[in-house]
Amino acid sequence: MVLLRRLFQAFFLVLFLYLFFATTYPVKNAVSAELFFHISPLAAFVTFIQKPTAHSVYPGLLVLALTLILGRFFCGWICPMGTLLDGTHRLLFRRIDNGRGESHTRGQHVKYYLLAALTAAVLLGLSPVYFFEPFSIVFRTLTFCLFPVLFSLVAPLSQKLPWISQSLLSPAPKVFFEGTFLFFLIFVAIMALEAFTRRKWCRVLCPMGALLGVFSRVALLRKHVSDSCTDCGLCARKCRTGAIFPANRDIMPSECIECMDCEALCPSKAISFRMGKPQPLFGPVVKWILRKDRPHEPGALMALSRRDFFLSLAGGCAFALMGKTEYGYAMASSRLIRPPGALPEAEFVARCIRCGACLKVCVTNGLQPSLFEGGLAGLWSPRLVPLRGFCEENCNLCTSLCPVGALRPVDVKDKKREILGQARIDRSKCIAWNQDAKCLVCDEYCSYDAVFQKELEGKPRPFVDPALCVGCGQCEHRCPTGPDPAIVVYRKGMAVKDIREK
């Protein structure tokens, strides 16, 4: 079973990487990177809270249903983050003896408090789940850190090997993203936790593991120990998640990831995994509420501090309210331009899990992660930066790949009527206005005919027609005036009087 599990891990990691690189213009595969986000139990859980009728939640809810039978198999057999952690440990920290069967691992309950805080924030309309969702972390790291490096290395070969640019690269001349180093540090820090304890991320911080742990508490597939057990404790010392109690041979189903290592390592072949009787689902919760279940009792469902649990809920509520204050929205920059198909701002930042799929597939590299342009609630959400790249008129890939519906699918024909923002000419910078130069660049490149020329004092002057401008940003991207362009796109929703040409 261990060999089979490793094959599954390798298969899903390779599939994840393949779909990552295959998710580029033009997306030809029937499935792409959003497949993994659809089966993410945490993303499905959050989306279900926000919109229970969304079809995208079904695969993730199916995984949760299977967890009721098979336990946390998803963490041990499928999750690419778990496979990367196992690989990092094997390559870099194998000689560090941190496998002590730590059922006493400090902070093991932190992930449940995090899950409680995230749930409270989501219920109040803000979703910080993107900080901790494993698939989003891995995909963001690949998009923001690995992809630009590979692009710079491989792009020079694309003229001799056209299949490279057609199948792996972006048609953009260059690819880079803002804040790359920060995302790199976060990923390295997660991998470095292996130096302290094996699968430290899964044990302590992963809220998806906590969600699966709650469901696996009643799983039918369980570890069984026969009378031939010699109490050598090897299984407990080698358990990668510290799920085994060496004193009484018991196991915490909420921590076991069904890796089957203990079964393979047992020298007396006393351990096996087989289906057991259904476990009570609500009884332990009632005991916990009535304080009849002792904390730290082996296998207790809620060996959690009720005080810390409710403090976590309060913390999640405080975070959501802070992010949704008027001050936070007032911080939203007038240059915050959302991708086509974006839901209304409050709903968009709540639904978006910052996976980076839309940024990776953008053909012009114009989509970049936000910092605080949208306030705290909009951190790392996608925004169009026309100076980097414009929104291509005949491209709608970003709208078709969003796994959580923060970007609604938009047909190419309908997308041409999507208003992203509106352009305004700064006449103090425009060389056609303040230098009487013959410059038609913005007019020539505008594919919506929103920029037109008008004779004033015998000189042609550019104007923007607000009725035709959709804010694609091509005029700003092509403007020869530098370093600040003379024509700038402002976000949708600004008062018309502020952006209309005088």
Coordinates of C-alpha atoms in Angstrom, one line a residue, residues 39 86 143-144 166 182 223 228 257 385-386 461 467:
I39 CA -11.8 19.3 -5.6
D86 CA 7.3 14.8 2.0
T143 CA 2.9 31.5 -11.1
F144 CA 4.8 34.3 -9.4
Q166 CA 2.7 27.4 -28.2
L182 CA 7.2 37.8 -0.7
K223 CA -6.2 1.3 12.2
S228 CA 0.9 -9.7 18.3
I257 CA -3.6 10.9 6.9
V385 CA -2.2 47.3 -14.6
P386 CA -2.3 48.9 -18.1
R461 CA -6.5 67.1 -30.4
A467 CA -19.8 56.0 -24.2

